[in-house]
mmCIF file of C-alpha atoms in Angstrom:
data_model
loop_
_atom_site.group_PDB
_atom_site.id
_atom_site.type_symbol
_atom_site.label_atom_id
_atom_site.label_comp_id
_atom_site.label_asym_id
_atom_site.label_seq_id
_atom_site.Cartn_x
_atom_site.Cartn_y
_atom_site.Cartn_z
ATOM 1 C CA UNK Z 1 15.538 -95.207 30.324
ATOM 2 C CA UNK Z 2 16.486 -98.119 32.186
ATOM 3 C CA UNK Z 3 18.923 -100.697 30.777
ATOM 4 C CA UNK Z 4 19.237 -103.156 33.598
ATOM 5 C CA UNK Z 5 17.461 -106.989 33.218
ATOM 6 C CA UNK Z 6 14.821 -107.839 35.010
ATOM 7 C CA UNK Z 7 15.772 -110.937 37.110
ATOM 8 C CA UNK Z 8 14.118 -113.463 34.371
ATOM 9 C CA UNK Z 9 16.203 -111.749 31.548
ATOM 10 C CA UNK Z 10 19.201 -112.224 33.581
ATOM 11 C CA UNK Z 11 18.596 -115.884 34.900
ATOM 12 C CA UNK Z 12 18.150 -116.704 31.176
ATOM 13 C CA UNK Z 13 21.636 -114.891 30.195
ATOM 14 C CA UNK Z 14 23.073 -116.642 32.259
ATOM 15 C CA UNK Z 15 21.755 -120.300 31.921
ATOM 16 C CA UNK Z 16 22.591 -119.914 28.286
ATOM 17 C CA UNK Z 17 25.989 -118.467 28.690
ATOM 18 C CA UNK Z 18 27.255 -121.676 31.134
ATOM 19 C CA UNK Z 19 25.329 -124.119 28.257
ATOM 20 C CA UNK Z 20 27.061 -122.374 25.224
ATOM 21 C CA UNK Z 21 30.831 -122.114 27.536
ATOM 22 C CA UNK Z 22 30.389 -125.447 28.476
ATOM 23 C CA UNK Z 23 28.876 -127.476 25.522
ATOM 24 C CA UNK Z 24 28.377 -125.162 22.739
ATOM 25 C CA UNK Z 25 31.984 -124.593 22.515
ATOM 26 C CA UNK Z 26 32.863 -128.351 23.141
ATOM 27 C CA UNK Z 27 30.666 -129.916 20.744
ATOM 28 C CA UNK Z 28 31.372 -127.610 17.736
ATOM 29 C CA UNK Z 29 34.232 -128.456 16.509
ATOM 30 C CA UNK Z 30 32.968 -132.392 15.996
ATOM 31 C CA UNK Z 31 29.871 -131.134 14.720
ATOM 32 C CA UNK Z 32 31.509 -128.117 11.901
ATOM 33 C CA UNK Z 33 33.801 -131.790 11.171
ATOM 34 C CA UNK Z 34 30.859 -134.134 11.198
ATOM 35 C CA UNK Z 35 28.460 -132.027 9.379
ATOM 36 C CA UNK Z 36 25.272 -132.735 11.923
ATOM 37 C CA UNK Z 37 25.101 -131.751 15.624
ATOM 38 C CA UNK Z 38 25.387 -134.370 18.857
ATOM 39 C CA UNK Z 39 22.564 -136.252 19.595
ATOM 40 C CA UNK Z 40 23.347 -134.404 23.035
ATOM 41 C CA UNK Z 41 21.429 -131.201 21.224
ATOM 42 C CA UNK Z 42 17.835 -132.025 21.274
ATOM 43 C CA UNK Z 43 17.749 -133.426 24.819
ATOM 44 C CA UNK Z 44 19.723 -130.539 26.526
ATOM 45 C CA UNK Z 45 17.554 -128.228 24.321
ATOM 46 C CA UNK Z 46 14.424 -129.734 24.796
ATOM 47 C CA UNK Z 47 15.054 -129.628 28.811
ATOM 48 C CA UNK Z 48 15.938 -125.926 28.658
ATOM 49 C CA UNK Z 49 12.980 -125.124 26.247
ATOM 50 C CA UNK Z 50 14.170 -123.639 23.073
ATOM 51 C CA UNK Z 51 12.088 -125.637 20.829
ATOM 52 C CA UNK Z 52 8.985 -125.069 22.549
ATOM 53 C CA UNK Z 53 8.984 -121.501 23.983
ATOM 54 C CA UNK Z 54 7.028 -120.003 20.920
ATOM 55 C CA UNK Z 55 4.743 -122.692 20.934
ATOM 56 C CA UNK Z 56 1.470 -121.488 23.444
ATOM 57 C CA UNK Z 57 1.196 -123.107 26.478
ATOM 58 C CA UNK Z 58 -2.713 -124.965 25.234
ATOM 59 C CA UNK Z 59 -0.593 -126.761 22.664
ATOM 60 C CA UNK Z 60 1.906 -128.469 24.760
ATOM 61 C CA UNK Z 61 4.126 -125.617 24.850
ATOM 62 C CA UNK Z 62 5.722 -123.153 26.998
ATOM 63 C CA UNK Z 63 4.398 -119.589 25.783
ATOM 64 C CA UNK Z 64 1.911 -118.206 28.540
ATOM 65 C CA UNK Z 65 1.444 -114.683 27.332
ATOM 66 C CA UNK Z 66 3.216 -112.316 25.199
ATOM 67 C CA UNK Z 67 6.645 -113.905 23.507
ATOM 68 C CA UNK Z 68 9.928 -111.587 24.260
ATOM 69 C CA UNK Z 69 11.474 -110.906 21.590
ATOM 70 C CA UNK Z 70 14.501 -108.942 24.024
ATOM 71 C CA UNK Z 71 14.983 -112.025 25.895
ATOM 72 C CA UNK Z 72 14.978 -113.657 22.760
ATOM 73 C CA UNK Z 73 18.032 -111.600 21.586
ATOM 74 C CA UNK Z 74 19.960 -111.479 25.108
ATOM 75 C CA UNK Z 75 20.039 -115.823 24.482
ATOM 76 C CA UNK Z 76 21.054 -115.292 21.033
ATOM 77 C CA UNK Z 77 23.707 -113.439 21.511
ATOM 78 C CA UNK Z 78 24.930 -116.016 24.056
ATOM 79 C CA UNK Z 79 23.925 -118.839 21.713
ATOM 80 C CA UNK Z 80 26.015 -117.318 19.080
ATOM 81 C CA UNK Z 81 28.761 -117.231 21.388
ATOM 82 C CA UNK Z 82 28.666 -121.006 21.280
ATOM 83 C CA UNK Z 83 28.376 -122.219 17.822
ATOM 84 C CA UNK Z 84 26.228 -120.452 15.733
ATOM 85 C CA UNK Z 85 25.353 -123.839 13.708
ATOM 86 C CA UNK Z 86 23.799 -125.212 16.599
ATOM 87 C CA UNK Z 87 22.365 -122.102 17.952
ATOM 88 C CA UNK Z 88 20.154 -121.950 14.313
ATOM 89 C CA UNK Z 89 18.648 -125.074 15.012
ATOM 90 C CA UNK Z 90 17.808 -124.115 18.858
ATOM 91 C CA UNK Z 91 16.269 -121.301 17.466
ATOM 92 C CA UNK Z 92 14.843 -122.364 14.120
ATOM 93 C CA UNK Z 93 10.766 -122.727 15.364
ATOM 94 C CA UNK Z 94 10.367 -119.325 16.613
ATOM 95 C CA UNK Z 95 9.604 -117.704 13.552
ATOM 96 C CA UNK Z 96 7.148 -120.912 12.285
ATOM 97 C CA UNK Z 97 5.588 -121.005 15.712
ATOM 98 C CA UNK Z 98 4.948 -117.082 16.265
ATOM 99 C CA UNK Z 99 3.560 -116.746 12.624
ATOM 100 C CA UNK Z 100 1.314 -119.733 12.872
ATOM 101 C CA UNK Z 101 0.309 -119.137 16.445
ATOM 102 C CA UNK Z 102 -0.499 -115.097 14.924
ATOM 103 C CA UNK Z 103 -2.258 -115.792 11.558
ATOM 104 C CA UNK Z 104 -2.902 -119.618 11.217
ATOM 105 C CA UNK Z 105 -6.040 -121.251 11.451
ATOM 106 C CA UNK Z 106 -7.023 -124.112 13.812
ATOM 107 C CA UNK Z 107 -5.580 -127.108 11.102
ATOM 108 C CA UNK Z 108 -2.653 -124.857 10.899
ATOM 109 C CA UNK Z 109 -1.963 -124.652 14.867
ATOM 110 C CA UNK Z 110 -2.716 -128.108 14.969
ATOM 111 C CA UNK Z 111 -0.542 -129.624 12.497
ATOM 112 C CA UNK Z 112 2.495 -127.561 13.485
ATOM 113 C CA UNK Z 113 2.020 -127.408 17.018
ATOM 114 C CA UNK Z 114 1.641 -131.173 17.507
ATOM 115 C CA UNK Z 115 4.776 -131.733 15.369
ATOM 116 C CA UNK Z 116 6.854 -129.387 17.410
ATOM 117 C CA UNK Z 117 5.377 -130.838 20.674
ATOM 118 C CA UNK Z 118 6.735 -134.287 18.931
ATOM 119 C CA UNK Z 119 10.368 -133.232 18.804
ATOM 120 C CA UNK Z 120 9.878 -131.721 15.388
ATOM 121 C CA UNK Z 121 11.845 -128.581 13.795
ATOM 122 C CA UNK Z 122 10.307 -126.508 11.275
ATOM 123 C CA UNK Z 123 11.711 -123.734 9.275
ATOM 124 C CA UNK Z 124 11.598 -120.236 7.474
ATOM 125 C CA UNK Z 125 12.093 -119.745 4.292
ATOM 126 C CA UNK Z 126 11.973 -115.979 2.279
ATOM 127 C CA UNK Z 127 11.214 -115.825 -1.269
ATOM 128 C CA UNK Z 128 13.397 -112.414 -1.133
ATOM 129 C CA UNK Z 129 13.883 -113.087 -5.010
ATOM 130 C CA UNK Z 130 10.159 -113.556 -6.369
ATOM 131 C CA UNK Z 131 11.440 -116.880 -7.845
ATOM 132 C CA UNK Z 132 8.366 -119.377 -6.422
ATOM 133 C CA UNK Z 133 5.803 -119.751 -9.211
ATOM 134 C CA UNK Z 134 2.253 -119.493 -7.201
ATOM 135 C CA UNK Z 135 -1.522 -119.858 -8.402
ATOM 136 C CA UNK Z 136 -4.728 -119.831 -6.735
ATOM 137 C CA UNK Z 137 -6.772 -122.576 -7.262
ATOM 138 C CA UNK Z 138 -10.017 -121.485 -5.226
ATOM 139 C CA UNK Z 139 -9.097 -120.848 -1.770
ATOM 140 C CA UNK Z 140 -5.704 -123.231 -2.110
ATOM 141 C CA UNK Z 141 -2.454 -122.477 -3.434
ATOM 142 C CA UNK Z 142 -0.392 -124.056 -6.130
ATOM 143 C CA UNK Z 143 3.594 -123.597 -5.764
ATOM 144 C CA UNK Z 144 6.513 -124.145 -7.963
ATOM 145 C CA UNK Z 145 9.923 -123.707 -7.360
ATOM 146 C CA UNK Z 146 12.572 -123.947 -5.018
ATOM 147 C CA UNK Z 147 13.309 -123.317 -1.215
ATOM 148 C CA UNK Z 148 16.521 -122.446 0.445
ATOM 149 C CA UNK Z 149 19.263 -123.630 0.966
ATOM 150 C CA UNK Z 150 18.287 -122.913 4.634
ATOM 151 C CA UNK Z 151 19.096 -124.537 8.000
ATOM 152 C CA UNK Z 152 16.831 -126.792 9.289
ATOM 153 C CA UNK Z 153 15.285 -127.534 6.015
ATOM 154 C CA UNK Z 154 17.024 -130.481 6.164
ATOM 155 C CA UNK Z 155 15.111 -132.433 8.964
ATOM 156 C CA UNK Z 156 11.917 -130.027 8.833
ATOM 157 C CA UNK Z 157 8.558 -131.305 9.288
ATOM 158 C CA UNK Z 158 7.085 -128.229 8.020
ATOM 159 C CA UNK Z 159 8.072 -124.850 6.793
ATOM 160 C CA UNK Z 160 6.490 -121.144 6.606
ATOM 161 C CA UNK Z 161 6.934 -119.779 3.283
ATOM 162 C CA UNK Z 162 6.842 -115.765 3.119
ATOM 163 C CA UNK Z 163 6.714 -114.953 -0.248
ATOM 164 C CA UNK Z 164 5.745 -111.429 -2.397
ATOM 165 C CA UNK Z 165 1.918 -110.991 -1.537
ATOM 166 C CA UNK Z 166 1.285 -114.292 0.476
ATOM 167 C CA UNK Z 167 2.371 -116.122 3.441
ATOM 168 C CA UNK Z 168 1.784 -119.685 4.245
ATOM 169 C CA UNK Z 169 2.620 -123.179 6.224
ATOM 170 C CA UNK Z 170 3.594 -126.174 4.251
ATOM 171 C CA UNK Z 171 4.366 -129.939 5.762
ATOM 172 C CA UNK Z 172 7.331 -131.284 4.147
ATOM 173 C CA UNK Z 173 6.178 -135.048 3.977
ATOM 174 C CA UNK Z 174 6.417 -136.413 0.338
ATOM 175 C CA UNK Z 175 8.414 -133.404 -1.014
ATOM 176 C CA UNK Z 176 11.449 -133.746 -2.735
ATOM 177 C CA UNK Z 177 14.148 -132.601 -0.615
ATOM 178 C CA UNK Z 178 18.389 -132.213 -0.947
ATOM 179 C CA UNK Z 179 20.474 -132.556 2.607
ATOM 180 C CA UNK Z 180 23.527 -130.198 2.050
ATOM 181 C CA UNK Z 181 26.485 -129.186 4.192
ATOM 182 C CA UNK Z 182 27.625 -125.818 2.972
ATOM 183 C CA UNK Z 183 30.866 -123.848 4.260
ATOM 184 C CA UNK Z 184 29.198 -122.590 6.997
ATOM 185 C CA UNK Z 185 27.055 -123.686 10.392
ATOM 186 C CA UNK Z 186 28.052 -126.971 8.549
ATOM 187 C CA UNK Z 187 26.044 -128.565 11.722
ATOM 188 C CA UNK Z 188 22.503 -127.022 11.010
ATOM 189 C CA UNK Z 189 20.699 -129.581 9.320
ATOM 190 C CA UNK Z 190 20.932 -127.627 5.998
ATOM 191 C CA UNK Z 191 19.036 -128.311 3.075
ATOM 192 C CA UNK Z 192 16.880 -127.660 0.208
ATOM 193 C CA UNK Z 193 13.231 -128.471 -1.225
ATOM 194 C CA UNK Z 194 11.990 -128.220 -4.408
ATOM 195 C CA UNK Z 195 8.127 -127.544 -5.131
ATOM 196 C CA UNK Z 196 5.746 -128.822 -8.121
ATOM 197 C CA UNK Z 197 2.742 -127.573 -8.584
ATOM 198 C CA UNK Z 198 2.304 -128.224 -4.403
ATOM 199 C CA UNK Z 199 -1.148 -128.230 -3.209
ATOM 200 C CA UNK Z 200 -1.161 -125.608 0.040
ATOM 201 C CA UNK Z 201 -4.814 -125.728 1.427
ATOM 202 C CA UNK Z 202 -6.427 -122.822 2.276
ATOM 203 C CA UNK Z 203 -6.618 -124.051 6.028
ATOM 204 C CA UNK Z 204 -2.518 -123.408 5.803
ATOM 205 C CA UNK Z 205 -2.164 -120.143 4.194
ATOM 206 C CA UNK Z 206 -1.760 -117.344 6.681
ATOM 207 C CA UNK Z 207 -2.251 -114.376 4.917
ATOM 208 C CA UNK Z 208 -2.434 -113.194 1.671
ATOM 209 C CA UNK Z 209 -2.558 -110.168 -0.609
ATOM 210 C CA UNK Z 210 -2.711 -106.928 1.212
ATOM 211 C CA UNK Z 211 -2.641 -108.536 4.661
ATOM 212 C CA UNK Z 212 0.586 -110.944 4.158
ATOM 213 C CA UNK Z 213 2.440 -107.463 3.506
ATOM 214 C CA UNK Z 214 2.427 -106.422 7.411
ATOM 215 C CA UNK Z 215 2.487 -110.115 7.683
ATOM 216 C CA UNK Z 216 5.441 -111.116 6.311
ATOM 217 C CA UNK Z 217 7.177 -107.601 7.246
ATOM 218 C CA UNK Z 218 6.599 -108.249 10.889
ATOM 219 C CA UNK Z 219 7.764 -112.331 10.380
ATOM 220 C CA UNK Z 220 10.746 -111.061 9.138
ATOM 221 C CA UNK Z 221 11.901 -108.602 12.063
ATOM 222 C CA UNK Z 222 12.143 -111.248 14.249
ATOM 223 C CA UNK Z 223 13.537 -113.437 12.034
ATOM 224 C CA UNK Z 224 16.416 -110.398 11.786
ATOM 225 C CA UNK Z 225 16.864 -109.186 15.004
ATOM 226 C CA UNK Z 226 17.573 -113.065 16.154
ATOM 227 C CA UNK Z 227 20.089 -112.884 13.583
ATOM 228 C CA UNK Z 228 21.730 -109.759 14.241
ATOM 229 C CA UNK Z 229 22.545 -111.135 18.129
ATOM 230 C CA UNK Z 230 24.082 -113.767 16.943
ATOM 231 C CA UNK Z 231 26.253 -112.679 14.731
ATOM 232 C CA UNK Z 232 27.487 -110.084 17.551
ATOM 233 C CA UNK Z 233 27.814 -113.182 19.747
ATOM 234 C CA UNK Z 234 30.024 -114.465 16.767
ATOM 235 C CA UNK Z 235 31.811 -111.532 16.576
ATOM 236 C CA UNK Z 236 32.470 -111.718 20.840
ATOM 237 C CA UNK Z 237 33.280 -114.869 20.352
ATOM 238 C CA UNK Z 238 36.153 -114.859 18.248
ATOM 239 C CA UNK Z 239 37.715 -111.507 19.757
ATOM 240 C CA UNK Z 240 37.857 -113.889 22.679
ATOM 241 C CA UNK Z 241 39.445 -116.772 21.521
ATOM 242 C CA UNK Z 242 41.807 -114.570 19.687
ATOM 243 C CA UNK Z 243 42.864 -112.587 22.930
ATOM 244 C CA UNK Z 244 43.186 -116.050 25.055
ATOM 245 C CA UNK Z 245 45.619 -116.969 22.186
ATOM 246 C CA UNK Z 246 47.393 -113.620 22.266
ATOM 247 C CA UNK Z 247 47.875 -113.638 25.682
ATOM 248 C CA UNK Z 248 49.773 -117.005 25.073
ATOM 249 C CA UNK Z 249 51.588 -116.380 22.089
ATOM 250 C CA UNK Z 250 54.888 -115.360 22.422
ATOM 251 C CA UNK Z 251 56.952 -113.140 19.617
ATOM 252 C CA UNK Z 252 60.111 -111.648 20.337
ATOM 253 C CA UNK Z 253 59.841 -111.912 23.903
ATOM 254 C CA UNK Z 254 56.729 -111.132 25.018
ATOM 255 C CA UNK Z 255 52.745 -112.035 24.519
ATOM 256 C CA UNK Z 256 52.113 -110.755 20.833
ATOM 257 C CA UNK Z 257 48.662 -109.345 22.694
ATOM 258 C CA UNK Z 258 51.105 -107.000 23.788
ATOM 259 C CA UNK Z 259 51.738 -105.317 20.442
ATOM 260 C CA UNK Z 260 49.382 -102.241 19.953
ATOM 261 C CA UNK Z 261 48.511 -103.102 16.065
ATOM 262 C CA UNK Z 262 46.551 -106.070 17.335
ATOM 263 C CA UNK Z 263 45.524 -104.104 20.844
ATOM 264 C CA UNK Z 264 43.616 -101.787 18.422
ATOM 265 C CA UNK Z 265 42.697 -104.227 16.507
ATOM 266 C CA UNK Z 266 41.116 -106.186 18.649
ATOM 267 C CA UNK Z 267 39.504 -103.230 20.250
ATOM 268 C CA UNK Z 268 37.919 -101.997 17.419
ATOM 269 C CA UNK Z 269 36.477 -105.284 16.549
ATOM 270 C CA UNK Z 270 34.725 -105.621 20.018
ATOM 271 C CA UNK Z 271 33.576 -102.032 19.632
ATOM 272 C CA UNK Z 272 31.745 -102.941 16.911
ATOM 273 C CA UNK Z 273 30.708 -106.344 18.575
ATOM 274 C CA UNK Z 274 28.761 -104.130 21.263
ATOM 275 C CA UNK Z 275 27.178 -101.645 18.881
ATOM 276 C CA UNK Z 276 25.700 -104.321 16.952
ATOM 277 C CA UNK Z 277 24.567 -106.429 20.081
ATOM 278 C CA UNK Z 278 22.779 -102.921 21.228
ATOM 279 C CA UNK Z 279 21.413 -102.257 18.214
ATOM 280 C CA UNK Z 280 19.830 -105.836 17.974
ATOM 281 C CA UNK Z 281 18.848 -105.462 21.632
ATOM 282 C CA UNK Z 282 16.935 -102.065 20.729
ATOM 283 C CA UNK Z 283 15.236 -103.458 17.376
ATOM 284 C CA UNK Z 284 14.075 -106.332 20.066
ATOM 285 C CA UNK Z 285 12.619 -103.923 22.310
ATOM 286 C CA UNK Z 286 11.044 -102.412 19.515
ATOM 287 C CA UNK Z 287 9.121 -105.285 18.434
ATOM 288 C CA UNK Z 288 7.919 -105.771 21.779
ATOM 289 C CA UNK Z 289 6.868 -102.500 21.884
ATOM 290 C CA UNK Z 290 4.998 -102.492 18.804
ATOM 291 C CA UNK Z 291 6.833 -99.744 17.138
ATOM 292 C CA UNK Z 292 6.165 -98.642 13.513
ATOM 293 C CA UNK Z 293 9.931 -98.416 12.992
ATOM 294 C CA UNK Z 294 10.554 -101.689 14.511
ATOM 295 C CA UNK Z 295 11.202 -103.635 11.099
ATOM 296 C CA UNK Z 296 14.013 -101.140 10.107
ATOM 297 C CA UNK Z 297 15.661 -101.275 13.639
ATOM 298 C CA UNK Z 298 15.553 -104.848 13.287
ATOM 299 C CA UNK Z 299 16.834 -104.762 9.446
ATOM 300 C CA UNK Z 300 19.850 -102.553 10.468
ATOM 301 C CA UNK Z 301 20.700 -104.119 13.153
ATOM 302 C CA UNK Z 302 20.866 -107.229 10.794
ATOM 303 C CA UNK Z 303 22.682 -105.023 8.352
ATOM 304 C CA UNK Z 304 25.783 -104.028 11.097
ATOM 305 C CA UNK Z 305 26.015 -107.174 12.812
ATOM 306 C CA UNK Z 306 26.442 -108.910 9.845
ATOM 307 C CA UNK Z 307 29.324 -106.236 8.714
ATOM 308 C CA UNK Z 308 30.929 -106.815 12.164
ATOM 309 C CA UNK Z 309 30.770 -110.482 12.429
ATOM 310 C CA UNK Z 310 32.458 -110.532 8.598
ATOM 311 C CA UNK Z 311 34.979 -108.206 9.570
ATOM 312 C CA UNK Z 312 35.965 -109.448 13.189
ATOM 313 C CA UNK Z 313 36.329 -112.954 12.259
ATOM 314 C CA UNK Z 314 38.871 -112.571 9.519
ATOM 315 C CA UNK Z 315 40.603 -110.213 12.278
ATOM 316 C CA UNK Z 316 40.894 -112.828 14.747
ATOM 317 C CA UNK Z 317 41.995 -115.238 11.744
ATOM 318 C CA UNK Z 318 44.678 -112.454 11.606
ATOM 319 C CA UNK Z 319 45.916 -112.678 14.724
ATOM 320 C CA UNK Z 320 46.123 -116.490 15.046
ATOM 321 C CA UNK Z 321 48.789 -116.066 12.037
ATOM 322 C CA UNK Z 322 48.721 -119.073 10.448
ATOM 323 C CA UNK Z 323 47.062 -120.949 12.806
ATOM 324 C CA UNK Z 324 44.064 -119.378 12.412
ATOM 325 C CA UNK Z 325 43.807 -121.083 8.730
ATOM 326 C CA UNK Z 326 44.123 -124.673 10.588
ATOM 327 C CA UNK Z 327 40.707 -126.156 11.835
ATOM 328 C CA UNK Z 328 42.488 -127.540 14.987
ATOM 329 C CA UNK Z 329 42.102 -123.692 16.320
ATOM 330 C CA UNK Z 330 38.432 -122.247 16.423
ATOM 331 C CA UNK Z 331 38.773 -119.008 14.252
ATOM 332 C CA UNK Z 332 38.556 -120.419 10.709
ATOM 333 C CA UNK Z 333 35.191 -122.157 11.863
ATOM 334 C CA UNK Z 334 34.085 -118.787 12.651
ATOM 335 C CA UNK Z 335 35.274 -116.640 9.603
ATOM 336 C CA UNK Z 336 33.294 -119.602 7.419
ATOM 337 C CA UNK Z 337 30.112 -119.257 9.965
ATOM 338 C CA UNK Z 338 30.261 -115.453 9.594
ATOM 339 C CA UNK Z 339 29.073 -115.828 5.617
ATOM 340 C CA UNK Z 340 25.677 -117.553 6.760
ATOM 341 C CA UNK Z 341 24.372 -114.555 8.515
ATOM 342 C CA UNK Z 342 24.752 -112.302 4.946
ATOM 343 C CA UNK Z 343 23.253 -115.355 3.085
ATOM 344 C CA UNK Z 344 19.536 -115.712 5.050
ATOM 345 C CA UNK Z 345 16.232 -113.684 4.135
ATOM 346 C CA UNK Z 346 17.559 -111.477 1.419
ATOM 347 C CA UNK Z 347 20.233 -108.470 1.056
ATOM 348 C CA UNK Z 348 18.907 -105.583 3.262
ATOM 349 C CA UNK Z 349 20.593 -102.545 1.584
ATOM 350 C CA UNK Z 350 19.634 -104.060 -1.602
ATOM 351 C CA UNK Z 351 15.907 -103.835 -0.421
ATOM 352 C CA UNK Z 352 16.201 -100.437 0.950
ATOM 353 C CA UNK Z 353 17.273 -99.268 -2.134
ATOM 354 C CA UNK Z 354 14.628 -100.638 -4.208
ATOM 355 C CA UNK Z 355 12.268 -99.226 -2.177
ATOM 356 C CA UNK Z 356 13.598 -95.935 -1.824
ATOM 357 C CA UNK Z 357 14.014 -95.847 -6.314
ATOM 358 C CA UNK Z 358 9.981 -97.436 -6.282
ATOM 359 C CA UNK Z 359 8.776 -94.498 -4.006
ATOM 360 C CA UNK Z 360 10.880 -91.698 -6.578
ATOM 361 C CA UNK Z 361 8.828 -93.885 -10.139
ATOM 362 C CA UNK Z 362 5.720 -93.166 -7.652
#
């Protein structure tokens, strides 16, 4: 088995490493305060093609063949690195764009594509709870209910709904929707929508009954193993920060990165930090490969990398002291951020569990 990138997986690492060192990390603080990212984002994002690299190449965007999801999760990692607000909007029209390009009809490709090709964002959104109301009426769909909080909802021109047995594309023009700026990835263009009795024409719903299953399974994965990188670059991140402020801390005469209860603490967290980066970068690989066990890679992977990001930011917060409770230092932005990663597309061990009691009633 060979591990080493190929020379486009590497250029890519390391493009989005220098834009996350560089700007990421030096426009996240303002943005966490300020609630909404620079007006820098879109530009620099736009030039280096995260909004468009789902979208096909016939509809104005940059995806000439099959999409990677393993490069996908070598940037995210790096991405989360940076800020992992602003990394969720760089990343939010994969899942909309894959899905639609997959499963949606012509009005479907054309509606989202062209708004993505505009500068648009759209949005996923996972009915993990069965709370959306939804009707047939002919070939259309009647919804009721609510959506999110999620990131991007905020400013979305259209979202992809995967609910129980049906999974569909919805323009967000004339709904009713809330701006928020929770806790965490305060930055992201948060927000929530709430649904009444909306129309969704047949034209925009992907799949449905026993075909959305797969569907939405396989809309999901990605959706996860994006995720799970970066939360490990979250994780990375703040083991970094917190050994740049070891090294200049100093406690009874010397560095307090010296002392071996926060050597081994810090060492365990980036332990962790790389077992949950490889296990995202496997679950990738899987997808790509088409493996049948590629949604459970993807959904443990999501599963430890959300552990490790939980458990290495409030260690870094730990060895700041104090400080790390301060928002002039990093840390605390990060042990808030970390939350948003357990909050998104439903609780995987909950899931697994249900399924595993539904197959013993069987």
């Amino acid at each position: 088995m060979d591990f080493a990138l190929d020379s486009e997986q590497d250029l890519i690492a390391q493009t989005v490493r220098k834009l996350s060192d560089r700007e990421l990390r030096g426009w996240a603080a303002d943005a966490d305060r300020a609630g909404s990212p620079p007006d820098r984002l879109a530009a620099l994002g736009g030039e280096l093609g995260f909004f468009l690299d789902a979208v096909p190449a016939d509809a104005d965007g940059l995806l000439d063949g099959t999409y990677s999801h393993l490069t996908r999760a070598l940037r995210g990692f790096e991405l989360g690195r940076g800020c992992a607000a602003l990394a969720a909007l760089l990343e939010t029209n994969v899942e909309p764009a894959l899905a639609v390009g997959t499963w949606g009809s012509a009005a479907a490709k054309a509606a989202l594509f062209a708004s993505l090709a505009s500068g648009g964002l759209a949005a996923l959104a996972h009915d993990s709870r069965g709370t959306l109301e939804i009707s047939a009426e002919g070939n259309d769909l009647r919804v009721t209910g609510k959506l999110g909080p999620l990131p991007a909802l905020g400013t979305a021109s259209h979202v992809v709904v995967a609910a129980k047995d049906v999974l569909f594309l919805i323009a967000t023009e004339g709904m009713k929707r809330e701006a928020i700026t929770p806790s965490g990835w305060r930055a992201a263009r948060w927000g929530t929508a709430t649904l009444d009795a909306l129309r969704v024409p047949a034209d925009f719903v992907l799949a449905r009954g026993a075909a959305a299953q797969p569907a939405i399974a396989q809309v999901l994965a990605w959706a996860r193993v994006s995720l799970a990188a970066r939360a490990a670059g979250v994780a990375t991140a703040a083991m970094e920060y917190a050994e740049h402020y070891a090294a200049e801390r100093i406690q009874f005469g010397q560095p307090i990165g010296q002392f071996e209860a926060l050597i081994r603490l810090r060492d365990d967290a980036m332990t962790n930090a790389g077992a949950a980066r490889l296990c995202a970068l496997h679950a990738a690989w899987a997808i790509d490969k088409g493996l049948p066990n590629a949604g459970d890679l993807a959904s443990r992977a999501r599963v430890l990398a959300g552990d490790t990001v939980a458990k290495a930011t409030i260690d870094a917060v730990q060895i700041f002291g104090g400080y790390g409770f301060v928002n002039d230092y990093p840390v605390e932005k990060l042990m808030r951020d970390a939350r948003a990663f357990e909050a998104l597309y439903g609780d995987e061990r909950l899931g697994r569990v249900l399924a595993i009691k539904g197959k013993g009633k069987e």
